C-alpha positions as a printed NumPy array, in Angstrom:
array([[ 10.541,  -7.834,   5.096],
       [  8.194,  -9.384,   6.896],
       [  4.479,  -8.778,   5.681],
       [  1.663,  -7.356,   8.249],
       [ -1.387,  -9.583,   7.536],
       [ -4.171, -11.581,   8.449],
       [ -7.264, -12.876,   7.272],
       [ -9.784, -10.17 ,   6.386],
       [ -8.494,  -6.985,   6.44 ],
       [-10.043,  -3.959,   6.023],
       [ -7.428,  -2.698,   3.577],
       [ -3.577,  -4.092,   3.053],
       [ -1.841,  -1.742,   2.026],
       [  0.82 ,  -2.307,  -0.738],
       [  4.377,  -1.005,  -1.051],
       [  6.383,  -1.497,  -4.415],
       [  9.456,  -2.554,  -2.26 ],
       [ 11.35 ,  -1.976,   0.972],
       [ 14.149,   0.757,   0.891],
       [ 16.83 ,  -0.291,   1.948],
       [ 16.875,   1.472,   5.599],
       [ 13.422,  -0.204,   6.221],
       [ 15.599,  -4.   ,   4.888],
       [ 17.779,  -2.715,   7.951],
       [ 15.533,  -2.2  ,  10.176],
       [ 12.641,  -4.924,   9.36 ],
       [ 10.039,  -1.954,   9.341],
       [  7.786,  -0.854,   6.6  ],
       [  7.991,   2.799,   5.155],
       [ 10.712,   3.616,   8.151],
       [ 12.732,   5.881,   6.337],
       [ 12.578,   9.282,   8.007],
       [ 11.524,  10.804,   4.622],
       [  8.663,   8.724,   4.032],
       [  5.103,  10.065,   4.349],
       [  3.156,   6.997,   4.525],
       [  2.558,   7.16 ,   8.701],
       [  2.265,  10.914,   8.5  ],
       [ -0.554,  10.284,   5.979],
       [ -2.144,   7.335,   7.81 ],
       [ -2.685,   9.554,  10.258],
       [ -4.037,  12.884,   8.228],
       [ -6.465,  10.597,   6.651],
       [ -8.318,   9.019,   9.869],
       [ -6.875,   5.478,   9.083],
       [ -5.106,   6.049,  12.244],
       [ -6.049,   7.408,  15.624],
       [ -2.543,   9.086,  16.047],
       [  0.773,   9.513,  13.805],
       [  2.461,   6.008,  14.862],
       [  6.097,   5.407,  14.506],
       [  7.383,   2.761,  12.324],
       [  8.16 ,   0.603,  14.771],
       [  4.492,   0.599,  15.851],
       [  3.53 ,  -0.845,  12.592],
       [  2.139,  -4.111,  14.341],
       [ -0.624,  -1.621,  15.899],
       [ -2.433,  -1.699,  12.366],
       [ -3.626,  -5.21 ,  12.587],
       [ -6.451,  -4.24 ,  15.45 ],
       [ -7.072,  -1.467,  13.346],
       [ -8.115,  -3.941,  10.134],
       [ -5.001,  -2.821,   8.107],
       [ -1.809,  -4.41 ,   6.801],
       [  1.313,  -3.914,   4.802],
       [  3.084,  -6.183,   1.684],
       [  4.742,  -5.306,  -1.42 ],
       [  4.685,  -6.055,  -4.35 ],
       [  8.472,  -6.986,  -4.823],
       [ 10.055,  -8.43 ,  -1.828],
       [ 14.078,  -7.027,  -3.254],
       [ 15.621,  -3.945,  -1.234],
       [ 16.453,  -0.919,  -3.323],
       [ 17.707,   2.285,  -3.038],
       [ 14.643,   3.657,  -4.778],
       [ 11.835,   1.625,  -6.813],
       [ 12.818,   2.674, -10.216],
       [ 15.712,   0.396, -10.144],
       [ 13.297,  -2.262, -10.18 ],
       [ 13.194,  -4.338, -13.664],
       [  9.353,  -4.613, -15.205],
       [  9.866,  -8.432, -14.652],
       [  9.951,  -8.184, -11.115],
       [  7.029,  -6.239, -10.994],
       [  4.77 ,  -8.632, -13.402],
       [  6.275, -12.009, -11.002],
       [  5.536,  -9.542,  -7.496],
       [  1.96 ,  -8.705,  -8.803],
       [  1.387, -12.777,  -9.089],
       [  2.664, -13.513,  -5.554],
       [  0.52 , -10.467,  -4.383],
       [ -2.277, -12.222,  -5.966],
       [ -1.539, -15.65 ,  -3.785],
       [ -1.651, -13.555,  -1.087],
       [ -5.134, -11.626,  -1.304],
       [ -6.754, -14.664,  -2.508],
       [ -5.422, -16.261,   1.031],
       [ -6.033, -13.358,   3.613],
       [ -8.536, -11.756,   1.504],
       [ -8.811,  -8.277,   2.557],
       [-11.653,  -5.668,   1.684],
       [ -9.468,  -3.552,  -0.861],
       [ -5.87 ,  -3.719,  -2.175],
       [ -4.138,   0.05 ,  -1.875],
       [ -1.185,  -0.601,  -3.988],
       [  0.885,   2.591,  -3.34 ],
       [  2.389,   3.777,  -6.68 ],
       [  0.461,   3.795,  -9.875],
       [  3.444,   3.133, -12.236],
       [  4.357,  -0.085, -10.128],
       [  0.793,  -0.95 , -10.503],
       [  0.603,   0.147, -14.285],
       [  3.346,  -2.619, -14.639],
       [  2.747,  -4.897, -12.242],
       [ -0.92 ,  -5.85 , -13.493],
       [ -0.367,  -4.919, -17.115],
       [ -2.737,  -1.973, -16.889],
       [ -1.345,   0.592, -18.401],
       [ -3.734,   3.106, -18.602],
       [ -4.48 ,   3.063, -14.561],
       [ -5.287,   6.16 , -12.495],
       [ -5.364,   7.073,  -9.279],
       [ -8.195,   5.625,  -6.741],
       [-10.696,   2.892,  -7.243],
       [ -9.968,   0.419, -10.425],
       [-12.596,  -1.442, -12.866],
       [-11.168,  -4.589, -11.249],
       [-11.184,  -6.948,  -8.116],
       [ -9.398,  -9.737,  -7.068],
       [-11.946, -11.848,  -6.455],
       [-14.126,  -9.916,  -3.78 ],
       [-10.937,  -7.437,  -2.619],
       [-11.166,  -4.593,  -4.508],
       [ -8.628,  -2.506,  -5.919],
       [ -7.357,   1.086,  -5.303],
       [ -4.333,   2.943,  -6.414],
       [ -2.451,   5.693,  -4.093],
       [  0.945,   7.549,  -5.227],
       [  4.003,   6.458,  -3.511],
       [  4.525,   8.18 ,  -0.389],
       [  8.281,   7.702,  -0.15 ],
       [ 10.074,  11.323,  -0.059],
       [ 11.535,  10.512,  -3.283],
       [  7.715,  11.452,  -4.607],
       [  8.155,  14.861,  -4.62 ],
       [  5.007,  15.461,  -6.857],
       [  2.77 ,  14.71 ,  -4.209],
       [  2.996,  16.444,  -0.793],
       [  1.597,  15.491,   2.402],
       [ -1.747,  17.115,   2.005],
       [ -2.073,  15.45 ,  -1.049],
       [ -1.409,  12.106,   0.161],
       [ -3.984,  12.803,   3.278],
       [ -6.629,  13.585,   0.963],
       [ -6.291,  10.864,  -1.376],
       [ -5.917,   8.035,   1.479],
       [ -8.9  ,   9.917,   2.699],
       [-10.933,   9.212,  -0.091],
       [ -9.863,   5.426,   0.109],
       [-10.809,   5.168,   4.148],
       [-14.226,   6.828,   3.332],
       [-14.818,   4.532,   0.63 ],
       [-13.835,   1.078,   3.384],
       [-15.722,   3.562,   6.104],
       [-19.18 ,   3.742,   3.823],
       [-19.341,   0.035,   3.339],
       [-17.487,  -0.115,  -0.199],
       [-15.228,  -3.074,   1.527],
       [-16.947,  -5.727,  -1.11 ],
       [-17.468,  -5.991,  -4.531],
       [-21.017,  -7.366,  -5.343]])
């Protein structure tokens, strides 16, 4: 999968993987299922719902997509903890090149493992990569089903009010 990015992002936003329907068709979050564009939306980071295969309309918007590991999989979980640690050090590479405001890495038990925090929560984190800071949403795939699309609007809400009110660098 091709990542979105560029230098200085508002936020990049960060999958744990591609399914393998978006592998298919080279698009982030394009399963049907997946709530991630419906919640873009709901939360103001867009001006409309756009399809997956408008996903290049984020850059002039000051957002872009990665993940942590690059593998296809049916769902995340058959991910090994390995994977995750060697993604989170590539993902690293990559803010410290583009570096973008914040990091929304989009599942907090691929971020638990991926950075070795283990005790994460939800939203803004203790720490930066160097002056991107850090923010945790769930993952909005379908398979999620503990967190619903009104969920997922207001917590990506709280992150876009937070790049919205000037929060975009760590001091």
């Amino acid at each position: 999968m091709p990542d979105l990015l560029s230098p200085g992002l508002r936020v990049l936003f960060c999958g744990i993987n591609p399914s393998l329907y978006s592998a298919v068709v080279g698009v982030h979050f394009a399963r049907p299922g997946n709530r991630f564009w419906p919640a873009m939306h709901a939360s103001g980071f867009t001006p409309r719902r756009l399809h997956p295969s408008e996903q290049g309309e984020l850059k002039a918007l000051g957002l872009g997509i990665t993940n942590v590991v690059d593998r296809a999989t049916a769902s995340a979980d058959l991910l090994e903890p390995g994977e995750l640690a060697a993604g989170a050090k590539t993902l690293k590479r990559k803010v410290k090149r583009y570096r973008p405001a914040f990091l929304a890495v989009l599942g907090l038990g691929a971020y638990r493992t991926a950075f070795a925090r283990p005790k994460a929560g939800f939203g803004l984190q203790a720490e930066t990569l160097g002056d991107t800071r850090l923010w945790v949403l769930p993952n909005p795939s379908g398979l999620n089903a503990s967190y619903q699309l009104p969920d997922l609007a207001r917590l990506f809400g709280e992150l876009r009010r937070a790049v919205d009110a000037g929060g975009a660098r760590a001091t």
